[in-house]
Amino acid sequence: FREGSPTAPPAPPGGAGAALATFITANAASQTIVAAGPLVVGALGAGAAERSVFFETFILFRAPLTVAYSLIARVLPPFTRLAESDGRRTLSRWSVRLGAVGAILGTAAFIVGRWIGPSLVALFLGEEYRPSPGLAAYAAAGVVIATTALFAQQMLIALRATAALAVAWLCGLLAAGATVAIASGNASLRVGLGFLAGEVVALTLIVLAVVSAARPR
């Protein structure tokens, strides 16, 4: 469900190929977490109605991601200037704060999504697309965390640590798959929980990677 792709990383001389390869890997993994949901729901045996509800719910709740893609190109240049000057500690502090904000907003989104999410989907898309409270909560919280991760990863790109970025998103993808495999409930709830778990793991590892990459050399 993620539209577009993050800004390409600045690469050191002679390292453009490796930086691009790891960046593509990271982007592919992050795209899979958010885009493969309907396919996984279908593979788990869900019927057409359940697949439609899942798809339409995430279409509506992905609005923050769509808006974020118009903003990320503006935050990478100042992050890069900080990374190339004496502002690496500033990036480290900002990444921790951004992670904390993501956790707070994600928790709030989970509560609000569970409370009024189904009604919002029914209002905008029709009663036949009303999701369960659990699915709405997973979608709302996951999208907020994904949006936060999108901004946090620009710090990692500015620090030219695309290998760490790839590791973070691959671990997030593995966490999402493992959650779907072991979770209980219907297909939609399992995949929705997997989406949220994958984004949480990825954001956590991105923040930790920024802190590590921003340490004085």
Tab-separated table of C-alpha atoms in Angstrom:
chain	number	residue	atom	x	y	z
A	1	PHE	CA	0.000	0.000	0.000
A	2	ARG	CA	3.003	2.269	0.110
A	3	GLU	CA	3.167	4.594	-2.854
A	4	GLY	CA	6.469	5.753	-4.302
A	5	SER	CA	9.814	5.101	-2.677
A	6	PRO	CA	12.082	6.956	-0.270
A	7	THR	CA	14.729	9.325	-1.527
A	8	ALA	CA	17.806	7.489	-2.799
A	9	PRO	CA	20.787	7.569	-0.444
A	10	PRO	CA	23.870	9.706	-0.940
A	11	ALA	CA	26.718	7.295	-1.582
A	12	PRO	CA	30.391	7.681	-0.897
A	13	PRO	CA	32.760	7.561	-3.877
A	14	GLY	CA	33.308	3.967	-4.906
A	15	GLY	CA	30.454	2.747	-2.744
A	16	ALA	CA	27.528	3.732	-4.920
A	17	GLY	CA	26.815	0.183	-6.043
A	18	ALA	CA	26.736	-1.285	-2.545
A	19	ALA	CA	24.683	1.622	-1.195
A	20	LEU	CA	22.151	1.286	-4.001
A	21	ALA	CA	21.878	-2.486	-3.576
A	22	THR	CA	21.238	-2.272	0.167
A	23	PHE	CA	18.827	0.616	-0.339
A	24	ILE	CA	16.838	-1.383	-2.891
A	25	THR	CA	16.781	-4.357	-0.523
A	26	ALA	CA	15.478	-2.183	2.312
A	27	ASN	CA	12.836	-0.612	0.110
A	28	ALA	CA	11.708	-3.987	-1.240
A	29	ALA	CA	11.329	-5.397	2.264
A	30	SER	CA	9.416	-2.355	3.525
A	31	GLN	CA	7.128	-2.413	0.486
A	32	THR	CA	6.410	-6.090	1.040
A	33	ILE	CA	5.294	-5.505	4.627
A	34	VAL	CA	2.653	-3.008	3.588
A	35	ALA	CA	1.708	-4.206	0.105
A	36	ALA	CA	1.487	-7.980	0.426
A	37	GLY	CA	-1.358	-7.988	2.932
A	38	PRO	CA	-4.271	-8.752	0.592
A	39	LEU	CA	-2.280	-11.521	-1.101
A	40	VAL	CA	-1.413	-13.117	2.232
A	41	VAL	CA	-5.015	-12.847	3.428
A	42	GLY	CA	-6.111	-14.664	0.277
A	43	ALA	CA	-3.395	-17.292	0.646
A	44	LEU	CA	-4.639	-18.012	4.166
A	45	GLY	CA	-8.016	-18.957	2.746
A	46	ALA	CA	-10.064	-15.792	3.265
A	47	GLY	CA	-13.064	-15.288	1.037
A	48	ALA	CA	-13.668	-12.419	-1.358
A	49	ALA	CA	-15.615	-10.379	1.185
A	50	GLU	CA	-12.890	-10.616	3.828
A	51	ARG	CA	-10.190	-9.719	1.301
A	52	SER	CA	-12.192	-6.674	0.174
A	53	VAL	CA	-12.702	-5.445	3.722
A	54	PHE	CA	-8.988	-5.828	4.455
A	55	PHE	CA	-7.954	-4.028	1.283
A	56	GLU	CA	-10.383	-1.138	1.642
A	57	THR	CA	-9.550	-0.661	5.328
A	58	PHE	CA	-5.856	-0.263	4.575
A	59	ILE	CA	-6.588	1.964	1.565
A	60	LEU	CA	-8.352	4.410	3.872
A	61	PHE	CA	-5.889	4.256	6.772
A	62	ARG	CA	-2.796	4.669	4.610
A	63	ALA	CA	-3.465	8.411	4.152
A	64	PRO	CA	-0.593	9.456	6.487
A	65	LEU	CA	1.856	7.470	4.360
A	66	THR	CA	0.632	9.154	1.198
A	67	VAL	CA	1.118	12.592	2.747
A	68	ALA	CA	4.527	11.605	4.121
A	69	TYR	CA	5.884	10.804	0.667
A	70	SER	CA	5.440	14.437	-0.321
A	71	LEU	CA	7.522	15.538	2.681
A	72	ILE	CA	10.456	13.137	2.953
A	73	ALA	CA	12.386	14.758	0.110
A	74	ARG	CA	12.494	17.928	2.228
A	75	VAL	CA	13.949	16.349	5.360
A	76	LEU	CA	16.841	14.429	3.806
A	77	PRO	CA	18.984	17.477	2.830
A	78	PRO	CA	19.085	18.973	6.364
A	79	PHE	CA	19.703	15.519	7.812
A	80	THR	CA	22.581	15.068	5.367
A	81	ARG	CA	24.085	18.417	6.343
A	82	LEU	CA	23.945	17.398	9.999
A	83	ALA	CA	25.519	14.039	9.230
A	84	GLU	CA	28.389	15.653	7.325
A	85	SER	CA	29.059	18.294	9.968
A	86	ASP	CA	29.060	18.233	13.737
A	87	GLY	CA	25.390	17.343	14.013
A	88	ARG	CA	25.594	13.570	14.276
A	89	ARG	CA	24.694	13.651	17.972
A	90	THR	CA	21.707	15.792	17.073
A	91	LEU	CA	20.543	13.110	14.642
A	92	SER	CA	20.964	10.510	17.364
A	93	ARG	CA	18.821	12.479	19.803
A	94	TRP	CA	16.188	13.209	17.181
A	95	SER	CA	15.936	9.562	16.212
A	96	VAL	CA	15.260	8.544	19.822
A	97	ARG	CA	12.668	11.276	20.188
A	98	LEU	CA	11.059	10.312	16.902
A	99	GLY	CA	10.894	6.704	18.042
A	100	ALA	CA	9.241	7.780	21.284
A	101	VAL	CA	6.747	9.946	19.410
A	102	GLY	CA	5.981	7.029	17.106
A	103	ALA	CA	5.317	4.765	20.090
A	104	ILE	CA	3.001	7.304	21.710
A	105	LEU	CA	1.117	8.136	18.538
A	106	GLY	CA	0.942	4.479	17.550
A	107	THR	CA	-0.622	3.582	20.886
A	108	ALA	CA	-3.107	6.418	20.535
A	109	ALA	CA	-3.904	5.353	16.969
A	110	PHE	CA	-4.528	1.791	18.163
A	111	ILE	CA	-7.013	2.992	20.770
A	112	VAL	CA	-8.770	5.432	18.442
A	113	GLY	CA	-8.753	2.951	15.574
A	114	ARG	CA	-10.377	0.291	17.708
A	115	TRP	CA	-12.925	2.770	19.016
A	116	ILE	CA	-14.087	4.599	15.887
A	117	GLY	CA	-12.116	2.987	13.049
A	118	PRO	CA	-14.881	0.599	11.926
A	119	SER	CA	-17.416	3.408	11.863
A	120	LEU	CA	-15.094	5.638	9.820
A	121	VAL	CA	-14.554	2.935	7.218
A	122	ALA	CA	-18.293	2.284	7.032
A	123	LEU	CA	-18.972	6.020	6.717
A	124	PHE	CA	-16.531	6.643	3.877
A	125	LEU	CA	-16.639	3.334	2.023
A	126	GLY	CA	-19.959	1.768	2.910
A	127	GLU	CA	-21.321	-0.509	5.579
A	128	GLU	CA	-20.304	-3.613	3.625
A	129	TYR	CA	-16.644	-2.693	4.193
A	130	ARG	CA	-16.884	-2.263	7.974
A	131	PRO	CA	-13.839	-3.997	9.529
A	132	SER	CA	-13.623	-5.570	12.950
A	133	PRO	CA	-12.339	-3.284	15.738
A	134	GLY	CA	-9.155	-5.324	15.922
A	135	LEU	CA	-8.341	-4.965	12.230
A	136	ALA	CA	-9.027	-1.221	12.335
A	137	ALA	CA	-6.753	-0.871	15.373
A	138	TYR	CA	-3.902	-2.812	13.726
A	139	ALA	CA	-4.218	-0.799	10.532
A	140	ALA	CA	-4.302	2.579	12.270
A	141	ALA	CA	-1.401	1.863	14.614
A	142	GLY	CA	0.677	0.164	11.927
A	143	VAL	CA	0.326	3.030	9.484
A	144	VAL	CA	1.352	5.571	12.132
A	145	ILE	CA	4.430	3.491	12.999
A	146	ALA	CA	5.223	3.061	9.297
A	147	THR	CA	5.015	6.811	8.743
A	148	THR	CA	7.345	7.412	11.674
A	149	ALA	CA	9.787	4.831	10.333
A	150	LEU	CA	9.729	6.541	6.952
A	151	PHE	CA	11.080	9.739	8.490
A	152	ALA	CA	13.489	7.979	10.848
A	153	GLN	CA	15.072	6.074	7.995
A	154	GLN	CA	15.990	9.332	6.277
A	155	MET	CA	18.455	9.914	9.128
A	156	LEU	CA	20.001	6.525	8.455
A	157	ILE	CA	20.218	7.310	4.753
A	158	ALA	CA	21.861	10.637	5.545
A	159	LEU	CA	24.420	8.754	7.625
A	160	ARG	CA	25.049	6.476	4.627
A	161	ALA	CA	24.205	3.431	6.709
A	162	THR	CA	22.019	1.733	4.112
A	163	ALA	CA	23.272	-1.724	5.111
A	164	ALA	CA	21.804	-1.203	8.588
A	165	LEU	CA	18.617	0.070	6.949
A	166	ALA	CA	18.326	-3.125	4.913
A	167	VAL	CA	18.857	-5.250	8.029
A	168	ALA	CA	16.151	-3.316	9.891
A	169	TRP	CA	13.533	-3.798	7.185
A	170	LEU	CA	14.437	-7.439	6.560
A	171	CYS	CA	14.061	-8.119	10.285
A	172	GLY	CA	10.733	-6.301	10.176
A	173	LEU	CA	9.628	-8.507	7.291
A	174	LEU	CA	10.675	-11.641	9.169
A	175	ALA	CA	8.808	-10.441	12.266
A	176	ALA	CA	5.686	-9.818	10.199
A	177	GLY	CA	5.837	-13.288	8.675
A	178	ALA	CA	6.471	-14.974	12.007
A	179	THR	CA	3.571	-13.117	13.601
A	180	VAL	CA	1.189	-14.199	10.844
A	181	ALA	CA	2.369	-17.774	11.251
A	182	ILE	CA	1.858	-18.019	15.009
A	183	ALA	CA	-1.058	-15.628	15.593
A	184	SER	CA	-4.580	-16.879	16.125
A	185	GLY	CA	-7.811	-15.513	14.694
A	186	ASN	CA	-9.072	-15.098	11.159
A	187	ALA	CA	-6.785	-14.297	8.232
A	188	SER	CA	-7.374	-10.549	8.315
A	189	LEU	CA	-6.536	-10.203	11.990
A	190	ARG	CA	-3.397	-12.323	11.656
A	191	VAL	CA	-2.108	-10.294	8.716
A	192	GLY	CA	-3.069	-6.995	10.329
A	193	LEU	CA	-1.168	-7.942	13.484
A	194	GLY	CA	1.772	-9.051	11.341
A	195	PHE	CA	1.821	-5.678	9.609
A	196	LEU	CA	1.902	-3.870	12.948
A	197	ALA	CA	4.599	-6.160	14.371
A	198	GLY	CA	6.790	-5.743	11.306
A	199	GLU	CA	6.602	-1.970	11.432
A	200	VAL	CA	7.339	-1.864	15.156
A	201	VAL	CA	10.424	-4.068	14.768
A	202	ALA	CA	11.670	-2.060	11.792
A	203	LEU	CA	11.236	1.299	13.526
A	204	THR	CA	12.980	0.053	16.662
A	205	LEU	CA	15.961	-1.247	14.714
A	206	ILE	CA	16.162	1.917	12.600
A	207	VAL	CA	16.345	4.098	15.713
A	208	LEU	CA	19.015	1.864	17.239
A	209	ALA	CA	20.957	1.925	13.961
A	210	VAL	CA	20.865	5.716	13.819
A	211	VAL	CA	22.183	5.931	17.379
A	212	SER	CA	24.972	3.502	16.507
A	213	ALA	CA	25.862	5.118	13.162
A	214	ALA	CA	25.886	8.623	14.658
A	215	ARG	CA	28.546	7.818	17.241
A	216	PRO	CA	31.772	9.811	16.838
A	217	ARG	CA	34.161	8.057	14.511
